[in-house]
Amino acid sequence: MVSTTESAVRTNAKYEPVIGLEVHVQLLTESKIFCSCSTRFGAPPNTNVCPVCLGMPGALPVLNQKAVEFATLAAMALNCRINETSIFARKNYFYPDLPKGYQISQYDKPLAEHGFIEVKSEEVRRKIGITRVHLEEDAGKSLHEGFPDASDRTAIDLNRTGVPLIEIVSEPDITSPDEAYEYLTRLKEIILYTGVSDCSMEEGSLRCDANVSIRPRGQKEFGTKTEIKNVNSFRFIREALIYEIGRQVDVLESGGRISQETRLYNASEGKTYSMRSKEQAHDYRYFPEPDLLPLVVDTKRKDEIEKQLPELPEARRARFVQEYGITEQDAGVLTSSKNLADQFEAAASAAKNPKRVANLVQGELAGRLKAKGLEIEQSPISMQGIAASADLVESGAISSKMLKDLYDLAFERGKDFPAVYEQEGRPVQSSDTSALEKIIDEIVAANPKQLEQYRAGKRTLAGFFVGQVMRASKGQANPQLVNELVTKKLDK
Ligand SMILES: [Zn+2]
């Protein structure tokens, strides 16, 4: 058996991976999708339940319109076509955490179809197709620990039963584990921008299953796929895919056949294990949900929902590069969350010179954050702080050198810029003419040769004197004023 990485390398030469992702995203509605129970995470087990979500006979579902709105908004952000009429369907299977014995989902007529996400990997931009986005209810949870007789019993918590989900199914367009990682990163970013989910993988509000197969390069037909279920971080999904592709290559290269099956990823071992073969898989026997009317999202409703669509990350990045003259990479950092991008824009537009704010983020903040190993959200200096400091430099009150020193202090003390500026007694760069004149006199007297050359016509030497004076003032002097005074003195 060759090692995973070796296999992955060989994959590139001979085989091509084909990857499709299914992502479940929990919608941030206050109540469940078919009843008025709370969706709050972390409530005591079985306290957010009622006859509807417990699946009592005769209890009828009532569709939560907020869930429809959120699902539609997400689908629009993913460039999907919204179907005017979609149908809820029963997906029948038996599982202890599914009290009704079926899950209400959507099957052949989903809410939305034909979308895409643009990803960039290895400097190439590609569109990854989205087959469909549909609405469904979540199931409950089986608990195996955290209660008295957990060693020989399993407990069921039905708080999550009926929490609204959207399932986002990609086309099998993804060709590498890195691209899968990038797709998920962009997907999460877009969903977060729309505000319809918190996408917390720890709390299970974003879950991902991956379908993966390999085929000889140039072959049109797909190979047999395996499904990797419920991996709880994007990094692990990438690792699981690398492992699984390597495993499949090994099987084929040693003359074996891939069997269609569901596999689980063990993160601590970095391996996938067979969970069940597809031959044993359920036939869900979908049929239209008789207790719910077809879901209609007509043009009027679509228009209303579309109004809530924010500027999406990709568009915002492009605009930041244009408007603030910053690099694509910095625009990427500033737009990594909607909140941060909003803060930046509010600060930049309130500052006298928006570009200076962008430059400070890029030049002064980024390096200090990197040195301390901090993310931009953890910065002691806020966007408002940066805007305030930019204005002080702009008006000539402080020099760039002073700004750098104040930023250093802010990072040392873990305080925002305005606080440090106050603590330091609101320093201003020296505009004390008599003190400066004294320094200039001394420097001019100490450099007679340069003075002579200057007066003989070598005007560029003014810069030499200005530099000397700035150094002598330890960067505290106002450069504009120094310039003025030096020229006056030299021309005397
Ligand atoms: Zn309920």
Tab-separated table of C-alpha atoms and ligand atoms in Angstrom:
chain	number	residue	atom	x	y	z
A	1	MET	CA	0.000	0.000	0.000
A	2	VAL	CA	1.516	3.314	-1.025
A	3	SER	CA	1.128	6.366	1.174
A	4	THR	CA	-1.708	8.814	0.747
A	5	THR	CA	0.375	11.674	-0.575
A	6	GLU	CA	2.156	9.466	-3.086
A	7	SER	CA	-1.170	8.238	-4.368
A	8	ALA	CA	-2.453	11.778	-4.596
A	9	VAL	CA	0.529	12.714	-6.709
A	10	ARG	CA	0.037	9.737	-8.980
A	11	THR	CA	-3.616	10.655	-9.263
A	12	ASN	CA	-2.660	13.825	-11.047
A	13	ALA	CA	-0.805	11.962	-13.756
A	14	LYS	CA	-3.160	9.120	-14.544
A	15	TYR	CA	-6.530	9.657	-12.878
A	16	GLU	CA	-8.849	12.577	-12.539
A	17	PRO	CA	-10.986	12.986	-9.390
A	18	VAL	CA	-14.649	13.897	-9.759
A	19	ILE	CA	-16.134	15.485	-6.655
A	20	GLY	CA	-19.633	16.672	-5.821
A	21	LEU	CA	-20.635	18.223	-2.484
A	22	GLU	CA	-23.892	18.228	-0.566
A	23	VAL	CA	-24.082	20.929	2.046
A	24	HIS	CA	-26.796	21.281	4.676
A	25	VAL	CA	-27.224	24.745	6.112
A	26	GLN	CA	-29.463	25.481	9.079
A	27	LEU	CA	-31.567	28.605	8.628
A	28	LEU	CA	-31.570	31.230	11.376
A	29	THR	CA	-35.317	31.409	11.877
A	30	GLU	CA	-36.590	31.800	15.425
A	31	SER	CA	-39.106	28.977	15.098
A	32	LYS	CA	-39.055	25.601	13.369
A	33	ILE	CA	-40.121	25.048	9.778
A	34	PHE	CA	-43.561	23.462	10.409
A	35	CYS	CA	-44.424	24.496	13.995
A	36	SER	CA	-43.809	27.393	16.379
A	37	CYS	CA	-41.219	25.632	18.597
A	38	SER	CA	-38.003	27.544	19.262
A	39	THR	CA	-34.873	26.664	17.260
A	40	ARG	CA	-32.520	27.797	20.041
A	41	PHE	CA	-29.340	25.710	20.237
A	42	GLY	CA	-28.290	24.286	23.604
A	43	ALA	CA	-31.715	24.141	25.308
A	44	PRO	CA	-32.240	21.187	27.715
A	45	PRO	CA	-33.101	17.995	25.738
A	46	ASN	CA	-36.685	17.650	24.505
A	47	THR	CA	-37.865	21.049	25.723
A	48	ASN	CA	-38.372	22.659	22.305
A	49	VAL	CA	-40.956	20.165	21.098
A	50	CYS	CA	-44.693	19.966	20.330
A	51	PRO	CA	-47.134	17.447	18.752
A	52	VAL	CA	-46.151	18.608	15.224
A	53	CYS	CA	-42.386	18.123	15.507
A	54	LEU	CA	-42.856	15.000	17.634
A	55	GLY	CA	-44.868	13.518	14.793
A	56	MET	CA	-48.035	12.846	16.802
A	57	PRO	CA	-50.892	11.374	14.756
A	58	GLY	CA	-53.161	14.049	13.373
A	59	ALA	CA	-50.807	16.989	13.984
A	60	LEU	CA	-50.513	19.124	10.859
A	61	PRO	CA	-47.509	21.084	9.577
A	62	VAL	CA	-47.799	24.844	8.886
A	63	LEU	CA	-45.041	26.279	6.714
A	64	ASN	CA	-42.829	28.978	8.270
A	65	GLN	CA	-42.725	31.816	5.717
A	66	LYS	CA	-39.451	33.153	7.108
A	67	ALA	CA	-37.789	29.834	6.209
A	68	VAL	CA	-39.064	30.200	2.637
A	69	GLU	CA	-37.736	33.758	2.492
A	70	PHE	CA	-34.293	32.750	3.822
A	71	ALA	CA	-34.009	29.735	1.526
A	72	THR	CA	-34.969	31.857	-1.495
A	73	LEU	CA	-32.492	34.561	-0.535
A	74	ALA	CA	-29.663	32.013	-0.218
A	75	ALA	CA	-30.596	30.412	-3.543
A	76	MET	CA	-30.546	33.826	-5.242
A	77	ALA	CA	-27.110	34.569	-3.779
A	78	LEU	CA	-25.966	31.250	-5.279
A	79	ASN	CA	-27.163	32.388	-8.716
A	80	CYS	CA	-30.003	29.854	-8.832
A	81	ARG	CA	-33.212	30.044	-10.795
A	82	ILE	CA	-36.116	30.105	-8.337
A	83	ASN	CA	-38.937	27.769	-9.335
A	84	GLU	CA	-42.291	29.475	-9.000
A	85	THR	CA	-43.838	26.224	-7.769
A	86	SER	CA	-42.011	23.618	-5.751
A	87	ILE	CA	-43.334	20.549	-3.971
A	88	PHE	CA	-42.682	19.184	-0.500
A	89	ALA	CA	-42.178	15.431	-0.416
A	90	ARG	CA	-41.922	12.746	2.240
A	91	LYS	CA	-38.601	10.972	2.421
A	92	ASN	CA	-39.393	7.741	4.217
A	93	TYR	CA	-36.896	5.980	6.425
A	94	PHE	CA	-36.716	4.598	9.919
A	95	TYR	CA	-34.290	6.056	12.401
A	96	PRO	CA	-34.652	6.544	16.174
A	97	ASP	CA	-34.220	10.328	15.911
A	98	LEU	CA	-36.955	10.663	13.278
A	99	PRO	CA	-40.268	10.341	15.150
A	100	LYS	CA	-42.567	10.634	12.117
A	101	GLY	CA	-40.777	7.868	10.227
A	102	TYR	CA	-40.271	10.305	7.359
A	103	GLN	CA	-38.582	13.633	6.766
A	104	ILE	CA	-40.367	16.410	4.912
A	105	SER	CA	-38.031	17.458	2.116
A	106	GLN	CA	-38.267	18.355	-1.554
A	107	TYR	CA	-37.561	15.855	-4.292
A	108	ASP	CA	-38.252	16.228	-8.002
A	109	LYS	CA	-39.509	19.817	-7.763
A	110	PRO	CA	-37.058	21.706	-5.545
A	111	LEU	CA	-37.234	25.396	-4.644
A	112	ALA	CA	-34.285	26.414	-6.822
A	113	GLU	CA	-31.974	25.005	-9.520
A	114	HIS	CA	-29.159	25.792	-11.977
A	115	GLY	CA	-26.917	28.014	-9.855
A	116	PHE	CA	-23.161	28.322	-9.572
A	117	ILE	CA	-20.348	29.519	-7.354
A	118	GLU	CA	-17.221	31.039	-8.824
A	119	VAL	CA	-14.032	29.636	-7.317
A	120	LYS	CA	-10.414	30.473	-7.872
A	121	SER	CA	-7.801	27.802	-7.443
A	122	GLU	CA	-4.239	28.047	-8.692
A	123	GLU	CA	-5.077	31.453	-10.220
A	124	VAL	CA	-7.786	29.960	-12.457
A	125	ARG	CA	-11.382	31.102	-12.043
A	126	ARG	CA	-14.017	28.435	-12.578
A	127	LYS	CA	-17.738	28.146	-12.114
A	128	ILE	CA	-18.873	25.181	-10.042
A	129	GLY	CA	-22.466	24.355	-10.907
A	130	ILE	CA	-25.160	24.093	-8.262
A	131	THR	CA	-27.737	21.504	-9.210
A	132	ARG	CA	-30.363	22.473	-6.679
A	133	VAL	CA	-31.219	24.193	-3.437
A	134	HIS	CA	-34.150	22.712	-1.557
A	135	LEU	CA	-35.891	23.191	1.783
A	136	GLU	CA	-36.265	20.447	4.340
A	137	GLU	CA	-36.609	19.775	8.050
A	138	ASP	CA	-33.794	18.532	10.259
A	139	ALA	CA	-33.949	15.285	12.242
A	140	GLY	CA	-33.290	14.899	15.989
A	141	LYS	CA	-30.101	13.741	17.619
A	142	SER	CA	-29.045	10.471	19.224
A	143	LEU	CA	-27.014	11.091	22.376
A	144	HIS	CA	-24.368	8.584	23.423
A	145	GLU	CA	-22.864	10.481	26.327
A	146	GLY	CA	-23.593	13.138	28.939
A	147	PHE	CA	-26.338	11.347	30.935
A	148	PRO	CA	-26.271	8.804	33.848
A	149	ASP	CA	-26.649	5.397	32.147
A	150	ALA	CA	-24.945	6.430	28.917
A	151	SER	CA	-22.734	3.340	28.971
A	152	ASP	CA	-25.579	1.006	28.024
A	153	ARG	CA	-28.231	3.308	26.615
A	154	THR	CA	-28.724	5.834	23.811
A	155	ALA	CA	-30.885	8.882	24.493
A	156	ILE	CA	-32.832	10.903	21.948
A	157	ASP	CA	-33.042	14.700	21.888
A	158	LEU	CA	-35.751	15.978	19.559
A	159	ASN	CA	-35.064	19.704	19.961
A	160	ARG	CA	-33.492	19.788	16.502
A	161	THR	CA	-36.365	17.919	14.850
A	162	GLY	CA	-38.074	20.287	12.440
A	163	VAL	CA	-35.382	22.975	12.395
A	164	PRO	CA	-35.320	24.400	8.838
A	165	LEU	CA	-32.462	23.415	6.549
A	166	ILE	CA	-31.501	24.084	2.999
A	167	GLU	CA	-29.580	21.447	1.121
A	168	ILE	CA	-27.214	22.785	-1.521
A	169	VAL	CA	-26.164	20.138	-4.028
A	170	SER	CA	-23.261	20.852	-6.365
A	171	GLU	CA	-22.697	19.401	-9.813
A	172	PRO	CA	-19.806	16.908	-9.987
A	173	ASP	CA	-17.683	19.795	-11.286
A	174	ILE	CA	-15.023	19.830	-8.577
A	175	THR	CA	-11.715	18.332	-9.683
A	176	SER	CA	-9.477	18.425	-6.596
A	177	PRO	CA	-9.598	18.459	-2.782
A	178	ASP	CA	-8.236	22.040	-2.871
A	179	GLU	CA	-11.047	23.108	-5.150
A	180	ALA	CA	-13.562	21.452	-2.808
A	181	TYR	CA	-12.078	23.453	0.066
A	182	GLU	CA	-12.296	26.659	-1.950
A	183	TYR	CA	-15.908	25.925	-2.988
A	184	LEU	CA	-16.922	25.414	0.644
A	185	THR	CA	-15.108	28.552	1.757
A	186	ARG	CA	-16.858	30.653	-0.893
A	187	LEU	CA	-20.208	28.989	-0.168
A	188	LYS	CA	-19.957	29.730	3.543
A	189	GLU	CA	-18.875	33.300	2.848
A	190	ILE	CA	-21.851	33.908	0.554
A	191	ILE	CA	-24.346	32.384	2.998
A	192	LEU	CA	-22.897	34.452	5.852
A	193	TYR	CA	-23.254	37.612	3.747
A	194	THR	CA	-26.952	36.886	3.221
A	195	GLY	CA	-27.354	36.462	6.987
A	196	VAL	CA	-29.662	33.432	6.669
A	197	SER	CA	-27.382	31.143	8.721
A	198	ASP	CA	-24.508	31.399	11.169
A	199	CYS	CA	-22.824	28.470	9.361
A	200	SER	CA	-21.319	27.198	12.621
A	201	MET	CA	-19.806	23.785	11.989
A	202	GLU	CA	-19.314	23.204	15.734
A	203	GLU	CA	-23.031	23.587	16.368
A	204	GLY	CA	-23.866	21.616	13.249
A	205	SER	CA	-25.518	24.473	11.382
A	206	LEU	CA	-23.315	23.702	8.380
A	207	ARG	CA	-22.715	20.053	7.470
A	208	CYS	CA	-21.087	18.574	4.426
A	209	ASP	CA	-21.112	15.232	2.618
A	210	ALA	CA	-18.792	14.592	-0.323
A	211	ASN	CA	-19.238	12.259	-3.288
A	212	VAL	CA	-15.976	11.259	-4.915
A	213	SER	CA	-14.879	9.012	-7.746
A	214	ILE	CA	-11.888	8.825	-10.045
A	215	ARG	CA	-11.596	8.082	-13.757
A	216	PRO	CA	-8.673	7.762	-16.146
A	217	ARG	CA	-7.906	11.177	-17.604
A	218	GLY	CA	-9.741	11.680	-20.881
A	219	GLN	CA	-12.484	9.182	-20.033
A	220	LYS	CA	-15.990	10.560	-20.205
A	221	GLU	CA	-17.873	8.100	-18.005
A	222	PHE	CA	-17.707	8.538	-14.265
A	223	GLY	CA	-16.107	5.923	-12.059
A	224	THR	CA	-17.951	4.349	-9.125
A	225	LYS	CA	-18.373	6.903	-6.364
A	226	THR	CA	-18.176	6.688	-2.619
A	227	GLU	CA	-19.832	9.087	-0.227
A	228	ILE	CA	-17.991	10.581	2.739
A	229	LYS	CA	-20.435	11.684	5.406
A	230	ASN	CA	-20.570	14.333	8.112
A	231	VAL	CA	-17.018	15.614	8.262
A	232	ASN	CA	-16.904	18.501	10.702
A	233	SER	CA	-14.396	20.949	9.232
A	234	PHE	CA	-13.375	22.114	5.765
A	235	ARG	CA	-9.805	21.111	6.479
A	236	PHE	CA	-10.896	17.556	7.341
A	237	ILE	CA	-12.990	17.380	4.164
A	238	ARG	CA	-9.930	18.253	2.143
A	239	GLU	CA	-7.891	15.621	4.037
A	240	ALA	CA	-10.636	13.007	3.742
A	241	LEU	CA	-10.813	13.604	-0.030
A	242	ILE	CA	-7.041	13.340	-0.416
A	243	TYR	CA	-7.107	10.064	1.482
A	244	GLU	CA	-10.127	8.696	-0.361
A	245	ILE	CA	-8.778	9.557	-3.831
A	246	GLY	CA	-5.507	7.874	-2.896
A	247	ARG	CA	-7.366	4.818	-1.643
A	248	GLN	CA	-9.382	4.547	-4.847
A	249	VAL	CA	-6.230	4.835	-6.970
A	250	ASP	CA	-4.642	2.056	-4.920
A	251	VAL	CA	-7.692	-0.186	-5.377
A	252	LEU	CA	-7.785	0.317	-9.159
A	253	GLU	CA	-4.024	0.030	-9.587
A	254	SER	CA	-4.002	-3.289	-7.747
A	255	GLY	CA	-6.711	-4.621	-10.056
A	256	GLY	CA	-9.633	-4.199	-7.663
A	257	ARG	CA	-13.036	-2.565	-8.046
A	258	ILE	CA	-14.441	0.398	-6.142
A	259	SER	CA	-17.670	-0.513	-4.406
A	260	GLN	CA	-20.378	2.089	-4.068
A	261	GLU	CA	-20.626	2.780	-0.369
A	262	THR	CA	-20.851	5.351	2.370
A	263	ARG	CA	-17.630	5.967	4.266
A	264	LEU	CA	-16.849	7.778	7.502
A	265	TYR	CA	-13.727	9.849	8.014
A	266	ASN	CA	-11.684	9.314	11.145
A	267	ALA	CA	-9.852	12.613	11.603
A	268	SER	CA	-7.353	11.360	14.187
A	269	GLU	CA	-6.210	8.547	11.885
A	270	GLY	CA	-6.692	10.520	8.674
A	271	LYS	CA	-8.521	7.581	7.058
A	272	THR	CA	-11.999	6.787	5.754
A	273	TYR	CA	-13.835	3.602	6.759
A	274	SER	CA	-16.696	1.796	5.087
A	275	MET	CA	-19.963	2.450	6.938
A	276	ARG	CA	-22.526	0.770	4.721
A	277	SER	CA	-22.701	-0.326	1.126
A	278	LYS	CA	-25.235	1.274	-1.178
A	279	GLU	CA	-26.830	-2.126	-1.818
A	280	GLN	CA	-28.107	-1.947	1.738
A	281	ALA	CA	-29.121	1.688	1.297
A	282	HIS	CA	-32.695	2.823	1.748
A	283	ASP	CA	-35.149	3.326	-0.989
A	284	TYR	CA	-36.759	6.447	0.391
A	285	ARG	CA	-40.035	5.998	-1.499
A	286	TYR	CA	-40.544	9.710	-1.940
A	287	PHE	CA	-44.072	10.914	-2.504
A	288	PRO	CA	-45.678	14.398	-2.375
A	289	GLU	CA	-46.450	15.557	1.179
A	290	PRO	CA	-50.262	15.425	1.380
A	291	ASP	CA	-50.483	17.848	4.323
A	292	LEU	CA	-48.795	20.769	2.551
A	293	LEU	CA	-49.823	22.788	-0.489
A	294	PRO	CA	-47.343	23.318	-3.327
A	295	LEU	CA	-44.937	26.099	-2.349
A	296	VAL	CA	-45.424	29.142	-4.565
A	297	VAL	CA	-42.830	31.907	-4.809
A	298	ASP	CA	-44.256	34.205	-7.471
A	299	THR	CA	-42.596	37.136	-9.221
A	300	LYS	CA	-43.885	39.675	-6.717
A	301	ARG	CA	-42.522	37.692	-3.773
A	302	LYS	CA	-39.242	37.057	-5.588
A	303	ASP	CA	-38.833	40.788	-6.220
A	304	GLU	CA	-39.439	41.550	-2.550
A	305	ILE	CA	-36.869	38.987	-1.442
A	306	GLU	CA	-34.352	40.114	-4.035
A	307	LYS	CA	-34.383	43.594	-2.477
A	308	GLN	CA	-32.794	42.108	0.639
A	309	LEU	CA	-29.892	40.645	-1.312
A	310	PRO	CA	-26.713	42.416	-0.156
A	311	GLU	CA	-23.734	43.170	-2.351
A	312	LEU	CA	-22.002	39.776	-2.418
A	313	PRO	CA	-18.356	39.162	-1.499
A	314	GLU	CA	-17.024	38.714	-5.043
A	315	ALA	CA	-18.584	41.965	-6.272
A	316	ARG	CA	-17.501	43.805	-3.165
A	317	ARG	CA	-13.881	42.658	-3.553
A	318	ALA	CA	-13.794	43.918	-7.131
A	319	ARG	CA	-15.232	47.262	-6.049
A	320	PHE	CA	-12.746	47.653	-3.171
A	321	VAL	CA	-9.834	47.109	-5.567
A	322	GLN	CA	-11.278	49.751	-7.901
A	323	GLU	CA	-12.416	52.301	-5.375
A	324	TYR	CA	-9.640	52.188	-2.803
A	325	GLY	CA	-6.745	51.180	-5.014
A	326	ILE	CA	-5.840	48.191	-2.851
A	327	THR	CA	-4.576	44.777	-3.913
A	328	GLU	CA	-6.929	41.887	-4.587
A	329	GLN	CA	-5.445	40.052	-1.632
A	330	ASP	CA	-6.129	42.925	0.779
A	331	ALA	CA	-9.616	43.328	-0.636
A	332	GLY	CA	-10.041	39.627	0.114
A	333	VAL	CA	-9.101	40.168	3.764
A	334	LEU	CA	-11.343	43.219	4.147
A	335	THR	CA	-14.350	41.448	2.634
A	336	SER	CA	-13.830	38.143	4.456
A	337	SER	CA	-16.835	38.966	6.596
A	338	LYS	CA	-19.671	41.347	5.853
A	339	ASN	CA	-19.261	42.950	9.246
A	340	LEU	CA	-15.602	43.756	8.666
A	341	ALA	CA	-16.263	45.060	5.158
A	342	ASP	CA	-19.079	47.252	6.511
A	343	GLN	CA	-16.831	48.593	9.273
A	344	PHE	CA	-14.070	49.337	6.800
A	345	GLU	CA	-16.392	51.169	4.462
A	346	ALA	CA	-17.980	53.152	7.276
A	347	ALA	CA	-14.517	54.165	8.533
A	348	ALA	CA	-13.175	54.906	5.068
A	349	SER	CA	-16.137	57.027	4.076
A	350	ALA	CA	-16.038	58.957	7.372
A	351	ALA	CA	-12.308	59.683	6.984
A	352	LYS	CA	-11.042	62.699	5.069
A	353	ASN	CA	-9.105	60.452	2.711
A	354	PRO	CA	-10.597	56.945	2.257
A	355	LYS	CA	-7.532	55.704	0.374
A	356	ARG	CA	-5.318	56.582	3.321
A	357	VAL	CA	-7.471	54.338	5.528
A	358	ALA	CA	-7.033	51.500	3.036
A	359	ASN	CA	-3.296	52.123	2.878
A	360	LEU	CA	-2.989	52.081	6.663
A	361	VAL	CA	-4.855	48.782	6.863
A	362	GLN	CA	-2.602	47.374	4.194
A	363	GLY	CA	0.667	48.942	5.286
A	364	GLU	CA	0.590	49.459	9.034
A	365	LEU	CA	-2.074	47.133	10.379
A	366	ALA	CA	-1.520	43.967	8.316
A	367	GLY	CA	2.172	43.628	9.202
A	368	ARG	CA	1.590	44.137	12.924
A	369	LEU	CA	-1.262	41.611	12.951
A	370	LYS	CA	0.897	39.084	11.167
A	371	ALA	CA	3.776	39.606	13.594
A	372	LYS	CA	1.433	38.932	16.513
A	373	GLY	CA	-0.375	36.083	14.772
A	374	LEU	CA	-3.728	37.864	15.033
A	375	GLU	CA	-6.690	37.852	12.682
A	376	ILE	CA	-8.038	41.220	11.624
A	377	GLU	CA	-11.126	40.716	13.851
A	378	GLN	CA	-8.766	40.481	16.847
A	379	SER	CA	-6.937	43.726	16.047
A	380	PRO	CA	-6.589	46.089	19.019
A	381	ILE	CA	-6.975	48.978	16.577
A	382	SER	CA	-10.506	49.148	15.203
A	383	MET	CA	-11.480	50.463	11.786
A	384	GLN	CA	-12.748	53.632	13.474
A	385	GLY	CA	-9.362	53.927	15.187
A	386	ILE	CA	-7.621	53.653	11.855
A	387	ALA	CA	-9.885	56.314	10.373
A	388	ALA	CA	-9.121	58.641	13.317
A	389	SER	CA	-5.376	58.149	12.896
A	390	ALA	CA	-5.620	58.691	9.138
A	391	ASP	CA	-7.300	62.047	9.748
A	392	LEU	CA	-4.567	63.132	12.159
A	393	VAL	CA	-1.890	62.422	9.563
A	394	GLU	CA	-3.979	64.029	6.846
A	395	SER	CA	-4.323	67.286	8.802
A	396	GLY	CA	-0.627	67.331	9.641
A	397	ALA	CA	-1.255	66.999	13.391
A	398	ILE	CA	0.928	63.897	13.627
A	399	SER	CA	3.680	62.590	11.389
A	400	SER	CA	3.767	59.121	9.809
A	401	LYS	CA	6.583	58.289	12.193
A	402	MET	CA	4.423	59.251	15.176
A	403	LEU	CA	1.564	57.196	13.797
A	404	LYS	CA	3.827	54.144	13.589
A	405	ASP	CA	4.929	54.661	17.210
A	406	LEU	CA	1.336	55.051	18.397
A	407	TYR	CA	0.331	51.875	16.510
A	408	ASP	CA	3.194	50.029	18.230
A	409	LEU	CA	1.932	51.257	21.617
A	410	ALA	CA	-1.634	50.235	20.738
A	411	PHE	CA	-0.444	46.702	19.976
A	412	GLU	CA	1.720	46.582	23.101
A	413	ARG	CA	-1.125	47.711	25.335
A	414	GLY	CA	-3.933	45.965	23.482
A	415	LYS	CA	-5.769	49.299	23.239
A	416	ASP	CA	-7.453	51.068	20.355
A	417	PHE	CA	-5.755	54.026	18.667
A	418	PRO	CA	-7.900	56.839	20.136
A	419	ALA	CA	-7.307	55.528	23.690
A	420	VAL	CA	-3.538	55.367	23.215
A	421	TYR	CA	-3.537	58.801	21.588
A	422	GLU	CA	-5.300	60.168	24.711
A	423	GLN	CA	-2.971	58.273	27.083
A	424	GLU	CA	-0.002	59.798	25.322
A	425	GLY	CA	-1.445	63.281	25.880
A	426	ARG	CA	-2.636	63.876	22.330
A	427	PRO	CA	0.857	64.400	20.915
A	428	VAL	CA	1.274	66.712	17.950
A	429	GLN	CA	4.239	66.952	15.686
A	430	SER	CA	6.515	69.808	16.485
A	431	SER	CA	5.491	73.122	14.947
A	432	ASP	CA	7.636	75.081	17.373
A	433	THR	CA	9.356	77.373	14.864
A	434	SER	CA	12.073	78.722	17.157
A	435	ALA	CA	13.194	75.243	18.294
A	436	LEU	CA	13.238	74.052	14.702
A	437	GLU	CA	15.127	77.118	13.527
A	438	LYS	CA	17.762	76.408	16.125
A	439	ILE	CA	18.203	72.834	14.825
A	440	ILE	CA	18.325	74.119	11.237
A	441	ASP	CA	20.976	76.689	12.110
A	442	GLU	CA	23.121	73.984	13.671
A	443	ILE	CA	22.770	71.612	10.744
A	444	VAL	CA	23.452	74.256	8.145
A	445	ALA	CA	26.523	75.373	10.079
A	446	ALA	CA	27.773	71.778	10.293
A	447	ASN	CA	27.519	71.242	6.534
A	448	PRO	CA	29.229	74.216	4.840
A	449	LYS	CA	30.163	72.239	1.730
A	450	GLN	CA	26.583	71.224	0.976
A	451	LEU	CA	25.446	74.804	1.643
A	452	GLU	CA	27.957	76.106	-0.874
A	453	GLN	CA	26.844	73.539	-3.517
A	454	TYR	CA	23.204	74.404	-2.884
A	455	ARG	CA	23.821	78.084	-3.335
A	456	ALA	CA	25.817	77.321	-6.478
A	457	GLY	CA	22.598	75.886	-7.943
A	458	LYS	CA	22.342	72.303	-6.718
A	459	ARG	CA	18.792	72.805	-5.416
A	460	THR	CA	18.169	69.095	-4.778
A	461	LEU	CA	20.430	69.368	-1.721
A	462	ALA	CA	17.479	70.954	0.120
A	463	GLY	CA	16.268	67.384	0.633
A	464	PHE	CA	19.541	66.495	2.348
A	465	PHE	CA	19.069	69.315	4.899
A	466	VAL	CA	15.390	68.453	5.451
A	467	GLY	CA	16.361	64.835	6.094
A	468	GLN	CA	19.015	65.877	8.630
A	469	VAL	CA	16.542	68.131	10.452
A	470	MET	CA	13.846	65.449	10.535
A	471	ARG	CA	16.348	62.996	11.971
A	472	ALA	CA	17.538	65.510	14.561
A	473	SER	CA	13.899	66.080	15.622
A	474	LYS	CA	13.451	62.290	15.912
A	475	GLY	CA	10.646	62.426	13.395
A	476	GLN	CA	8.585	64.718	15.615
A	477	ALA	CA	8.782	67.777	13.329
A	478	ASN	CA	6.096	68.639	10.818
A	479	PRO	CA	7.816	67.868	7.490
A	480	GLN	CA	5.977	70.599	5.625
A	481	LEU	CA	7.111	73.221	8.118
A	482	VAL	CA	10.694	71.924	8.087
A	483	ASN	CA	10.692	72.131	4.320
A	484	GLU	CA	9.558	75.733	4.430
A	485	LEU	CA	12.041	76.804	7.118
A	486	VAL	CA	15.011	75.023	5.530
A	487	THR	CA	14.375	76.612	2.137
A	488	LYS	CA	14.064	80.013	3.765
A	489	LYS	CA	17.338	79.553	5.618
A	490	LEU	CA	19.263	78.221	2.590
A	491	ASP	CA	18.010	80.989	0.325
A	492	LYS	CA	18.954	83.711	2.764
B	1	ZN	ZN	-42.749	21.769	17.458
